[in-house]
PDB file of C-alpha atoms in Angstrom:
ATOM      1  CA  UNK A   1     -14.788 -25.394  -6.791  1.00  0.00           C
ATOM      2  CA  UNK A   2     -11.357 -26.670  -5.696  1.00  0.00           C
ATOM      3  CA  UNK A   3     -10.580 -23.248  -4.253  1.00  0.00           C
ATOM      4  CA  UNK A   4     -13.294 -23.773  -1.650  1.00  0.00           C
ATOM      5  CA  UNK A   5     -11.153 -26.437   0.056  1.00  0.00           C
ATOM      6  CA  UNK A   6      -8.463 -23.949   1.073  1.00  0.00           C
ATOM      7  CA  UNK A   7      -8.909 -20.545   2.761  1.00  0.00           C
ATOM      8  CA  UNK A   8      -6.096 -18.694   0.990  1.00  0.00           C
ATOM      9  CA  UNK A   9      -6.946 -20.261  -2.353  1.00  0.00           C
ATOM     10  CA  UNK A  10     -10.561 -19.228  -1.921  1.00  0.00           C
ATOM     11  CA  UNK A  11      -9.713 -15.544  -1.403  1.00  0.00           C
ATOM     12  CA  UNK A  12      -7.292 -15.482  -4.330  1.00  0.00           C
ATOM     13  CA  UNK A  13      -9.738 -17.244  -6.630  1.00  0.00           C
ATOM     14  CA  UNK A  14     -12.505 -14.880  -5.506  1.00  0.00           C
ATOM     15  CA  UNK A  15     -10.623 -11.734  -6.518  1.00  0.00           C
ATOM     16  CA  UNK A  16      -9.579 -13.270  -9.840  1.00  0.00           C
ATOM     17  CA  UNK A  17     -13.166 -14.230 -10.647  1.00  0.00           C
ATOM     18  CA  UNK A  18     -14.432 -10.740  -9.812  1.00  0.00           C
ATOM     19  CA  UNK A  19     -11.797  -9.211 -12.096  1.00  0.00           C
ATOM     20  CA  UNK A  20     -12.739 -11.596 -14.913  1.00  0.00           C
ATOM     21  CA  UNK A  21     -16.453 -11.057 -14.383  1.00  0.00           C
ATOM     22  CA  UNK A  22     -16.151  -7.292 -14.822  1.00  0.00           C
ATOM     23  CA  UNK A  23     -14.996  -7.785 -18.404  1.00  0.00           C
ATOM     24  CA  UNK A  24     -18.318  -9.233 -19.585  1.00  0.00           C
ATOM     25  CA  UNK A  25     -21.505  -7.791 -18.088  1.00  0.00           C
ATOM     26  CA  UNK A  26     -23.985  -9.670 -20.290  1.00  0.00           C
ATOM     27  CA  UNK A  27     -26.847 -11.343 -18.447  1.00  0.00           C
ATOM     28  CA  UNK A  28     -25.807 -14.971 -18.880  1.00  0.00           C
ATOM     29  CA  UNK A  29     -22.139 -14.248 -18.190  1.00  0.00           C
ATOM     30  CA  UNK A  30     -23.035 -12.491 -14.934  1.00  0.00           C
ATOM     31  CA  UNK A  31     -25.259 -15.390 -13.874  1.00  0.00           C
ATOM     32  CA  UNK A  32     -22.519 -17.924 -14.608  1.00  0.00           C
ATOM     33  CA  UNK A  33     -19.973 -15.879 -12.684  1.00  0.00           C
ATOM     34  CA  UNK A  34     -22.406 -15.622  -9.775  1.00  0.00           C
ATOM     35  CA  UNK A  35     -22.497 -19.426  -9.612  1.00  0.00           C
ATOM     36  CA  UNK A  36     -18.704 -19.533  -9.666  1.00  0.00           C
ATOM     37  CA  UNK A  37     -18.468 -17.040  -6.799  1.00  0.00           C
ATOM     38  CA  UNK A  38     -20.922 -19.095  -4.744  1.00  0.00           C
ATOM     39  CA  UNK A  39     -18.819 -22.191  -5.395  1.00  0.00           C
ATOM     40  CA  UNK A  40     -15.678 -20.418  -4.201  1.00  0.00           C
ATOM     41  CA  UNK A  41     -17.142 -19.474  -0.824  1.00  0.00           C
ATOM     42  CA  UNK A  42     -18.811 -22.847  -0.248  1.00  0.00           C
ATOM     43  CA  UNK A  43     -17.515 -25.547   2.093  1.00  0.00           C
ATOM     44  CA  UNK A  44     -18.120 -28.969   0.504  1.00  0.00           C
ATOM     45  CA  UNK A  45     -17.576 -30.756   3.816  1.00  0.00           C
ATOM     46  CA  UNK A  46     -20.109 -28.625   5.704  1.00  0.00           C
ATOM     47  CA  UNK A  47     -22.342 -26.550   3.365  1.00  0.00           C
ATOM     48  CA  UNK A  48     -24.169 -25.001   6.341  1.00  0.00           C
ATOM     49  CA  UNK A  49     -21.191 -24.794   8.690  1.00  0.00           C
ATOM     50  CA  UNK A  50     -19.377 -21.833  10.215  1.00  0.00           C
ATOM     51  CA  UNK A  51     -16.746 -21.668   7.470  1.00  0.00           C
ATOM     52  CA  UNK A  52     -19.358 -21.382   4.722  1.00  0.00           C
ATOM     53  CA  UNK A  53     -21.281 -18.786   6.744  1.00  0.00           C
ATOM     54  CA  UNK A  54     -18.207 -16.624   7.372  1.00  0.00           C
ATOM     55  CA  UNK A  55     -17.134 -16.802   3.733  1.00  0.00           C
ATOM     56  CA  UNK A  56     -20.635 -15.858   2.602  1.00  0.00           C
ATOM     57  CA  UNK A  57     -20.617 -12.855   4.952  1.00  0.00           C
ATOM     58  CA  UNK A  58     -17.259 -11.693   3.596  1.00  0.00           C
ATOM     59  CA  UNK A  59     -18.464 -12.016   0.014  1.00  0.00           C
ATOM     60  CA  UNK A  60     -21.654 -10.107   0.895  1.00  0.00           C
ATOM     61  CA  UNK A  61     -19.581  -7.170   2.143  1.00  0.00           C
ATOM     62  CA  UNK A  62     -17.330  -7.333  -0.901  1.00  0.00           C
ATOM     63  CA  UNK A  63     -20.218  -7.309  -3.373  1.00  0.00           C
ATOM     64  CA  UNK A  64     -22.109  -4.658  -1.418  1.00  0.00           C
ATOM     65  CA  UNK A  65     -19.173  -2.320  -1.971  1.00  0.00           C
ATOM     66  CA  UNK A  66     -19.594  -2.881  -5.700  1.00  0.00           C
ATOM     67  CA  UNK A  67     -23.388  -2.547  -5.713  1.00  0.00           C
ATOM     68  CA  UNK A  68     -23.397   0.454  -3.380  1.00  0.00           C
ATOM     69  CA  UNK A  69     -26.362   1.771  -1.445  1.00  0.00           C
ATOM     70  CA  UNK A  70     -28.052   5.133  -1.837  1.00  0.00           C
ATOM     71  CA  UNK A  71     -26.058   6.890   0.887  1.00  0.00           C
ATOM     72  CA  UNK A  72     -22.753   5.705  -0.528  1.00  0.00           C
ATOM     73  CA  UNK A  73     -23.743   6.840  -4.021  1.00  0.00           C
ATOM     74  CA  UNK A  74     -24.741  10.268  -2.702  1.00  0.00           C
ATOM     75  CA  UNK A  75     -21.419  10.662  -0.912  1.00  0.00           C
ATOM     76  CA  UNK A  76     -19.541   9.656  -4.054  1.00  0.00           C
ATOM     77  CA  UNK A  77     -21.510  12.235  -6.019  1.00  0.00           C
ATOM     78  CA  UNK A  78     -20.640  14.950  -3.514  1.00  0.00           C
ATOM     79  CA  UNK A  79     -16.954  14.110  -3.754  1.00  0.00           C
ATOM     80  CA  UNK A  80     -17.043  14.151  -7.552  1.00  0.00           C
ATOM     81  CA  UNK A  81     -18.890  17.471  -7.647  1.00  0.00           C
ATOM     82  CA  UNK A  82     -16.392  19.009  -5.250  1.00  0.00           C
ATOM     83  CA  UNK A  83     -13.450  17.826  -7.338  1.00  0.00           C
ATOM     84  CA  UNK A  84     -15.008  19.209 -10.530  1.00  0.00           C
ATOM     85  CA  UNK A  85     -15.660  22.548  -8.850  1.00  0.00           C
ATOM     86  CA  UNK A  86     -12.046  22.800  -7.726  1.00  0.00           C
ATOM     87  CA  UNK A  87     -10.205  22.113 -10.972  1.00  0.00           C
ATOM     88  CA  UNK A  88     -12.972  22.731 -13.550  1.00  0.00           C
ATOM     89  CA  UNK A  89     -11.108  20.519 -16.041  1.00  0.00           C
ATOM     90  CA  UNK A  90     -13.270  17.402 -16.024  1.00  0.00           C
ATOM     91  CA  UNK A  91     -14.373  16.750 -19.581  1.00  0.00           C
ATOM     92  CA  UNK A  92     -17.732  15.377 -20.664  1.00  0.00           C
ATOM     93  CA  UNK A  93     -16.018  12.325 -22.139  1.00  0.00           C
ATOM     94  CA  UNK A  94     -14.297  11.618 -18.845  1.00  0.00           C
ATOM     95  CA  UNK A  95     -17.606  11.865 -16.979  1.00  0.00           C
ATOM     96  CA  UNK A  96     -19.140   9.386 -19.372  1.00  0.00           C
ATOM     97  CA  UNK A  97     -16.298   6.926 -18.866  1.00  0.00           C
ATOM     98  CA  UNK A  98     -16.587   7.191 -15.091  1.00  0.00           C
ATOM     99  CA  UNK A  99     -20.370   6.820 -15.261  1.00  0.00           C
ATOM    100  CA  UNK A 100     -20.076   3.714 -17.474  1.00  0.00           C
ATOM    101  CA  UNK A 101     -17.498   2.161 -15.142  1.00  0.00           C
ATOM    102  CA  UNK A 102     -19.653   2.880 -12.106  1.00  0.00           C
ATOM    103  CA  UNK A 103     -22.738   1.469 -13.814  1.00  0.00           C
ATOM    104  CA  UNK A 104     -20.901  -1.725 -14.792  1.00  0.00           C
ATOM    105  CA  UNK A 105     -19.561  -2.122 -11.258  1.00  0.00           C
ATOM    106  CA  UNK A 106     -23.036  -1.755  -9.751  1.00  0.00           C
ATOM    107  CA  UNK A 107     -24.558  -4.110 -12.328  1.00  0.00           C
ATOM    108  CA  UNK A 108     -22.061  -6.832 -11.441  1.00  0.00           C
ATOM    109  CA  UNK A 109     -22.519  -6.267  -7.716  1.00  0.00           C
ATOM    110  CA  UNK A 110     -26.322  -6.442  -7.784  1.00  0.00           C
ATOM    111  CA  UNK A 111     -26.555  -9.573  -9.979  1.00  0.00           C
ATOM    112  CA  UNK A 112     -23.904 -11.430  -7.982  1.00  0.00           C
ATOM    113  CA  UNK A 113     -25.582 -10.391  -4.739  1.00  0.00           C
ATOM    114  CA  UNK A 114     -28.863 -11.780  -6.068  1.00  0.00           C
ATOM    115  CA  UNK A 115     -27.183 -15.111  -6.822  1.00  0.00           C
ATOM    116  CA  UNK A 116     -25.539 -15.224  -3.412  1.00  0.00           C
ATOM    117  CA  UNK A 117     -28.742 -14.261  -1.584  1.00  0.00           C
ATOM    118  CA  UNK A 118     -30.599 -17.076  -3.317  1.00  0.00           C
ATOM    119  CA  UNK A 119     -27.877 -19.577  -2.377  1.00  0.00           C
ATOM    120  CA  UNK A 120     -27.852 -18.388   1.237  1.00  0.00           C
ATOM    121  CA  UNK A 121     -31.635 -18.665   1.397  1.00  0.00           C
ATOM    122  CA  UNK A 122     -31.562 -22.200   0.009  1.00  0.00           C
ATOM    123  CA  UNK A 123     -28.851 -23.357   2.415  1.00  0.00           C
ATOM    124  CA  UNK A 124     -30.238 -21.320   5.344  1.00  0.00           C
ATOM    125  CA  UNK A 125     -26.953 -19.542   6.003  1.00  0.00           C
ATOM    126  CA  UNK A 126     -27.144 -16.727   8.590  1.00  0.00           C
ATOM    127  CA  UNK A 127     -27.322 -13.139   7.354  1.00  0.00           C
ATOM    128  CA  UNK A 128     -25.227 -10.541   9.239  1.00  0.00           C
ATOM    129  CA  UNK A 129     -27.694  -8.172  10.901  1.00  0.00           C
ATOM    130  CA  UNK A 130     -25.551  -5.095  10.225  1.00  0.00           C
ATOM    131  CA  UNK A 131     -25.862  -5.607   6.450  1.00  0.00           C
ATOM    132  CA  UNK A 132     -29.668  -5.782   6.194  1.00  0.00           C
ATOM    133  CA  UNK A 133     -30.246  -2.028   5.841  1.00  0.00           C
ATOM    134  CA  UNK A 134     -27.453  -1.540   3.300  1.00  0.00           C
ATOM    135  CA  UNK A 135     -28.611  -4.505   1.227  1.00  0.00           C
ATOM    136  CA  UNK A 136     -32.180  -3.227   1.240  1.00  0.00           C
ATOM    137  CA  UNK A 137     -31.117   0.244   0.087  1.00  0.00           C
ATOM    138  CA  UNK A 138     -28.905  -1.190  -2.648  1.00  0.00           C
ATOM    139  CA  UNK A 139     -31.734  -3.314  -4.068  1.00  0.00           C
ATOM    140  CA  UNK A 140     -34.271  -0.475  -3.871  1.00  0.00           C
ATOM    141  CA  UNK A 141     -31.901   1.815  -5.736  1.00  0.00           C
ATOM    142  CA  UNK A 142     -31.255  -0.818  -8.395  1.00  0.00           C
ATOM    143  CA  UNK A 143     -34.848  -1.762  -9.197  1.00  0.00           C
ATOM    144  CA  UNK A 144     -35.541   1.825 -10.287  1.00  0.00           C
ATOM    145  CA  UNK A 145     -32.700   1.830 -12.821  1.00  0.00           C
ATOM    146  CA  UNK A 146     -32.931   1.457 -16.575  1.00  0.00           C
ATOM    147  CA  UNK A 147     -31.804  -2.177 -16.750  1.00  0.00           C
ATOM    148  CA  UNK A 148     -34.754  -4.576 -16.644  1.00  0.00           C
ATOM    149  CA  UNK A 149     -32.489  -7.520 -15.789  1.00  0.00           C
ATOM    150  CA  UNK A 150     -30.895  -5.752 -12.817  1.00  0.00           C
ATOM    151  CA  UNK A 151     -34.344  -4.596 -11.673  1.00  0.00           C
ATOM    152  CA  UNK A 152     -35.735  -8.148 -11.770  1.00  0.00           C
ATOM    153  CA  UNK A 153     -32.717  -9.394  -9.801  1.00  0.00           C
ATOM    154  CA  UNK A 154     -33.196  -6.643  -7.215  1.00  0.00           C
ATOM    155  CA  UNK A 155     -36.888  -7.350  -6.645  1.00  0.00           C
ATOM    156  CA  UNK A 156     -36.286 -11.086  -6.290  1.00  0.00           C
ATOM    157  CA  UNK A 157     -33.424 -10.338  -3.889  1.00  0.00           C
ATOM    158  CA  UNK A 158     -35.780  -8.351  -1.653  1.00  0.00           C
ATOM    159  CA  UNK A 159     -37.879 -11.510  -1.316  1.00  0.00           C
ATOM    160  CA  UNK A 160     -34.839 -13.610  -0.411  1.00  0.00           C
ATOM    161  CA  UNK A 161     -33.688 -10.889   1.979  1.00  0.00           C
ATOM    162  CA  UNK A 162     -37.063 -11.015   3.760  1.00  0.00           C
ATOM    163  CA  UNK A 163     -36.682 -14.769   4.083  1.00  0.00           C
ATOM    164  CA  UNK A 164     -33.174 -14.441   5.566  1.00  0.00           C
ATOM    165  CA  UNK A 165     -33.908 -11.821   8.229  1.00  0.00           C
ATOM    166  CA  UNK A 166     -35.099 -13.140  11.582  1.00  0.00           C
ATOM    167  CA  UNK A 167     -38.827 -13.310  12.287  1.00  0.00           C
ATOM    168  CA  UNK A 168     -38.471 -10.755  15.096  1.00  0.00           C
ATOM    169  CA  UNK A 169     -36.955  -8.105  12.822  1.00  0.00           C
ATOM    170  CA  UNK A 170     -39.158  -8.532   9.747  1.00  0.00           C
ATOM    171  CA  UNK A 171     -41.564  -5.827  10.884  1.00  0.00           C
ATOM    172  CA  UNK A 172     -38.796  -3.242  11.200  1.00  0.00           C
ATOM    173  CA  UNK A 173     -37.308  -4.441   7.921  1.00  0.00           C
ATOM    174  CA  UNK A 174     -40.580  -3.800   6.073  1.00  0.00           C
ATOM    175  CA  UNK A 175     -40.966  -0.408   7.725  1.00  0.00           C
ATOM    176  CA  UNK A 176     -37.516   0.698   6.555  1.00  0.00           C
ATOM    177  CA  UNK A 177     -38.124  -0.848   3.117  1.00  0.00           C
ATOM    178  CA  UNK A 178     -41.396   1.053   2.656  1.00  0.00           C
ATOM    179  CA  UNK A 179     -39.662   4.289   3.616  1.00  0.00           C
ATOM    180  CA  UNK A 180     -36.943   3.737   0.996  1.00  0.00           C
ATOM    181  CA  UNK A 181     -39.441   2.850  -1.733  1.00  0.00           C
ATOM    182  CA  UNK A 182     -41.659   5.859  -0.957  1.00  0.00           C
ATOM    183  CA  UNK A 183     -38.722   8.198  -1.641  1.00  0.00           C
ATOM    184  CA  UNK A 184     -37.612   6.324  -4.759  1.00  0.00           C
ATOM    185  CA  UNK A 185     -37.670   7.992  -8.170  1.00  0.00           C
ATOM    186  CA  UNK A 186     -36.489   6.830 -11.572  1.00  0.00           C
ATOM    187  CA  UNK A 187     -32.766   7.080 -12.200  1.00  0.00           C
ATOM    188  CA  UNK A 188     -32.757   9.064 -15.419  1.00  0.00           C
ATOM    189  CA  UNK A 189     -29.402  10.857 -15.420  1.00  0.00           C
ATOM    190  CA  UNK A 190     -26.200   8.932 -16.027  1.00  0.00           C
ATOM    191  CA  UNK A 191     -24.009  11.690 -14.557  1.00  0.00           C
ATOM    192  CA  UNK A 192     -23.143  12.186 -10.916  1.00  0.00           C
ATOM    193  CA  UNK A 193     -24.387  15.502  -9.552  1.00  0.00           C
ATOM    194  CA  UNK A 194     -25.605  18.300 -11.809  1.00  0.00           C
ATOM    195  CA  UNK A 195     -24.657  17.905 -15.480  1.00  0.00           C
ATOM    196  CA  UNK A 196     -22.619  20.639 -17.104  1.00  0.00           C
ATOM    197  CA  UNK A 197     -23.768  22.925 -19.940  1.00  0.00           C
ATOM    198  CA  UNK A 198     -22.771  20.513 -22.726  1.00  0.00           C
ATOM    199  CA  UNK A 199     -24.567  17.598 -21.056  1.00  0.00           C
ATOM    200  CA  UNK A 200     -27.754  19.633 -20.598  1.00  0.00           C
ATOM    201  CA  UNK A 201     -27.595  20.743 -24.231  1.00  0.00           C
ATOM    202  CA  UNK A 202     -27.258  17.171 -25.491  1.00  0.00           C
ATOM    203  CA  UNK A 203     -30.115  16.025 -23.259  1.00  0.00           C
ATOM    204  CA  UNK A 204     -32.327  18.825 -24.573  1.00  0.00           C
ATOM    205  CA  UNK A 205     -31.439  18.010 -28.195  1.00  0.00           C
ATOM    206  CA  UNK A 206     -32.210  14.332 -27.672  1.00  0.00           C
ATOM    207  CA  UNK A 207     -35.630  15.181 -26.260  1.00  0.00           C
ATOM    208  CA  UNK A 208     -36.416  17.468 -29.191  1.00  0.00           C
ATOM    209  CA  UNK A 209     -35.211  15.158 -31.952  1.00  0.00           C
ATOM    210  CA  UNK A 210     -36.206  11.780 -30.531  1.00  0.00           C
ATOM    211  CA  UNK A 211     -39.321  10.311 -29.055  1.00  0.00           C
ATOM    212  CA  UNK A 212     -39.826   9.207 -25.478  1.00  0.00           C
ATOM    213  CA  UNK A 213     -37.149   6.932 -24.057  1.00  0.00           C
ATOM    214  CA  UNK A 214     -38.738   3.488 -23.707  1.00  0.00           C
ATOM    215  CA  UNK A 215     -36.258   2.430 -21.002  1.00  0.00           C
ATOM    216  CA  UNK A 216     -37.138   5.411 -18.838  1.00  0.00           C
ATOM    217  CA  UNK A 217     -40.850   4.836 -19.391  1.00  0.00           C
ATOM    218  CA  UNK A 218     -40.491   1.174 -18.387  1.00  0.00           C
ATOM    219  CA  UNK A 219     -38.469   2.150 -15.299  1.00  0.00           C
ATOM    220  CA  UNK A 220     -41.087   4.673 -14.223  1.00  0.00           C
ATOM    221  CA  UNK A 221     -43.910   2.171 -14.712  1.00  0.00           C
ATOM    222  CA  UNK A 222     -41.947  -0.381 -12.672  1.00  0.00           C
ATOM    223  CA  UNK A 223     -41.486   2.057  -9.784  1.00  0.00           C
ATOM    224  CA  UNK A 224     -45.162   3.017  -9.908  1.00  0.00           C
ATOM    225  CA  UNK A 225     -46.191  -0.648  -9.865  1.00  0.00           C
ATOM    226  CA  UNK A 226     -44.035  -1.421  -6.823  1.00  0.00           C
ATOM    227  CA  UNK A 227     -45.486   1.596  -5.014  1.00  0.00           C
ATOM    228  CA  UNK A 228     -49.002   0.407  -5.884  1.00  0.00           C
ATOM    229  CA  UNK A 229     -48.235  -3.008  -4.380  1.00  0.00           C
ATOM    230  CA  UNK A 230     -46.915  -1.309  -1.259  1.00  0.00           C
ATOM    231  CA  UNK A 231     -50.094   0.811  -1.045  1.00  0.00           C
ATOM    232  CA  UNK A 232     -52.247  -2.310  -1.386  1.00  0.00           C
ATOM    233  CA  UNK A 233     -50.405  -4.058   1.476  1.00  0.00           C
ATOM    234  CA  UNK A 234     -50.825  -0.983   3.666  1.00  0.00           C
ATOM    235  CA  UNK A 235     -54.520  -0.653   2.844  1.00  0.00           C
ATOM    236  CA  UNK A 236     -55.107  -4.249   3.898  1.00  0.00           C
ATOM    237  CA  UNK A 237     -53.049  -3.610   7.061  1.00  0.00           C
ATOM    238  CA  UNK A 238     -50.753  -6.538   6.322  1.00  0.00           C
ATOM    239  CA  UNK A 239     -47.337  -5.167   5.244  1.00  0.00           C
ATOM    240  CA  UNK A 240     -45.863  -8.637   4.644  1.00  0.00           C
ATOM    241  CA  UNK A 241     -48.290  -9.057   1.727  1.00  0.00           C
ATOM    242  CA  UNK A 242     -46.006  -6.727  -0.233  1.00  0.00           C
ATOM    243  CA  UNK A 243     -43.275  -9.386  -0.267  1.00  0.00           C
ATOM    244  CA  UNK A 244     -45.796 -12.019  -1.317  1.00  0.00           C
ATOM    245  CA  UNK A 245     -46.925  -9.877  -4.234  1.00  0.00           C
ATOM    246  CA  UNK A 246     -43.324  -9.313  -5.338  1.00  0.00           C
ATOM    247  CA  UNK A 247     -42.728 -13.064  -5.252  1.00  0.00           C
ATOM    248  CA  UNK A 248     -45.619 -13.934  -7.563  1.00  0.00           C
ATOM    249  CA  UNK A 249     -44.609 -15.884 -10.710  1.00  0.00           C
ATOM    250  CA  UNK A 250     -44.278 -13.581 -13.697  1.00  0.00           C
ATOM    251  CA  UNK A 251     -43.192 -13.754 -17.285  1.00  0.00           C
ATOM    252  CA  UNK A 252     -39.465 -13.400 -17.832  1.00  0.00           C
ATOM    253  CA  UNK A 253     -37.061 -13.627 -20.742  1.00  0.00           C
ATOM    254  CA  UNK A 254     -34.241 -14.842 -18.469  1.00  0.00           C
ATOM    255  CA  UNK A 255     -35.131 -18.534 -18.714  1.00  0.00           C
ATOM    256  CA  UNK A 256     -31.905 -20.214 -19.846  1.00  0.00           C
ATOM    257  CA  UNK A 257     -30.475 -23.152 -17.929  1.00  0.00           C
ATOM    258  CA  UNK A 258     -27.762 -21.048 -16.277  1.00  0.00           C
ATOM    259  CA  UNK A 259     -30.282 -18.335 -15.435  1.00  0.00           C
ATOM    260  CA  UNK A 260     -32.583 -20.806 -13.717  1.00  0.00           C
ATOM    261  CA  UNK A 261     -29.767 -22.340 -11.706  1.00  0.00           C
ATOM    262  CA  UNK A 262     -28.277 -19.018 -10.638  1.00  0.00           C
ATOM    263  CA  UNK A 263     -31.332 -16.771 -10.208  1.00  0.00           C
ATOM    264  CA  UNK A 264     -34.613 -18.430 -11.296  1.00  0.00           C
ATOM    265  CA  UNK A 265     -36.414 -15.097 -11.489  1.00  0.00           C
ATOM    266  CA  UNK A 266     -39.725 -16.695 -12.506  1.00  0.00           C
ATOM    267  CA  UNK A 267     -40.210 -19.113  -9.622  1.00  0.00           C
ATOM    268  CA  UNK A 268     -41.449 -18.094  -6.136  1.00  0.00           C
ATOM    269  CA  UNK A 269     -38.805 -18.277  -3.419  1.00  0.00           C
ATOM    270  CA  UNK A 270     -40.690 -17.747  -0.138  1.00  0.00           C
ATOM    271  CA  UNK A 271     -41.549 -21.404   0.380  1.00  0.00           C
ATOM    272  CA  UNK A 272     -42.976 -21.983   3.858  1.00  0.00           C
ATOM    273  CA  UNK A 273     -43.479 -18.231   4.370  1.00  0.00           C
ATOM    274  CA  UNK A 274     -46.238 -18.017   1.737  1.00  0.00           C
ATOM    275  CA  UNK A 275     -48.925 -18.775   4.320  1.00  0.00           C
ATOM    276  CA  UNK A 276     -47.728 -15.925   6.539  1.00  0.00           C
ATOM    277  CA  UNK A 277     -47.291 -13.213   3.892  1.00  0.00           C
ATOM    278  CA  UNK A 278     -50.708 -14.025   2.416  1.00  0.00           C
ATOM    279  CA  UNK A 279     -52.835 -15.845   5.003  1.00  0.00           C
ATOM    280  CA  UNK A 280     -56.090 -17.519   4.021  1.00  0.00           C
ATOM    281  CA  UNK A 281     -58.095 -14.955   5.988  1.00  0.00           C
ATOM    282  CA  UNK A 282     -56.744 -12.172   3.799  1.00  0.00           C
ATOM    283  CA  UNK A 283     -57.491 -13.683   0.402  1.00  0.00           C
ATOM    284  CA  UNK A 284     -61.229 -12.843   0.241  1.00  0.00           C
ATOM    285  CA  UNK A 285     -60.268  -9.152   0.384  1.00  0.00           C
ATOM    286  CA  UNK A 286     -58.132  -9.382  -2.754  1.00  0.00           C
ATOM    287  CA  UNK A 287     -60.886  -8.971  -5.346  1.00  0.00           C
ATOM    288  CA  UNK A 288     -59.432  -7.224  -8.347  1.00  0.00           C
ATOM    289  CA  UNK A 289     -62.133  -4.586  -8.671  1.00  0.00           C
ATOM    290  CA  UNK A 290     -61.455  -3.205  -5.168  1.00  0.00           C
ATOM    291  CA  UNK A 291     -58.009  -2.025  -6.253  1.00  0.00           C
ATOM    292  CA  UNK A 292     -58.393  -1.684  -9.996  1.00  0.00           C
ATOM    293  CA  UNK A 293     -56.500   1.284 -11.503  1.00  0.00           C
ATOM    294  CA  UNK A 294     -59.616   2.256 -13.455  1.00  0.00           C
ATOM    295  CA  UNK A 295     -61.499   4.622 -11.123  1.00  0.00           C
ATOM    296  CA  UNK A 296     -64.916   3.950 -12.678  1.00  0.00           C
ATOM    297  CA  UNK A 297     -64.537   0.193 -12.224  1.00  0.00           C
ATOM    298  CA  UNK A 298     -63.209   0.639  -8.693  1.00  0.00           C
ATOM    299  CA  UNK A 299     -66.210   2.780  -7.695  1.00  0.00           C
ATOM    300  CA  UNK A 300     -68.845   0.744  -9.507  1.00  0.00           C
TER     301      UNK A 300
END
């Protein structure tokens, strides 16, 4: 907190905290570190002033590099594939180490972004317009991963992101968001690019000897659910309803004191926007049977 009183001290403390935070990627440790990062970029004398806003924007860009968006990940995969094709000496163990490091980096970036987005939404700090698309892609990519905690953080961050964008650009934001979600599939392969012969053999053996992977099943069901919510909003011709449905209170295991202060994944975050994402005139159309997944009940 003292580092927030001095510009140079803030930057130095920020990099030290990020380095420390990478060592422990457990849920509560990430949430606590997210609070620390928000404290570093804050301005106690003017919490909503220009200094706090500029520091928040710098931290957003820093964490976005860690979280990565879909285009950046694809480019990284192309570079890795090209390097492997040139030397042909990359071992399976080395690929696993790189994949684990990349996964840990993205996990830290997404959770800390979620904490920062919540703080910015609470304090009404301005969001740089050039980061909206990259943030949206990063959160869409993350909610389809195998980590339930990262997925919950990503979905809640989309709600805070909607709250931070200007009212004039929310329509375009939802249009781009729907496009990203429509093309989203479950991230099931830990390797970048096409796995080699040994990796394919191990994957085949695991499928033959073990049962279905519960993490992958949960990730697929999560993606399908989000797409169903998007379809519902489109059918009712009110795209903003999608954000309202994402923001509904839901059961969560991340309910510790630190979790609630940093992320509060259970509580709604839209506040005054609830009446616009789900207006009173729309609510009579939301009878469950009209959109029930059971076809016989839906057509009864």
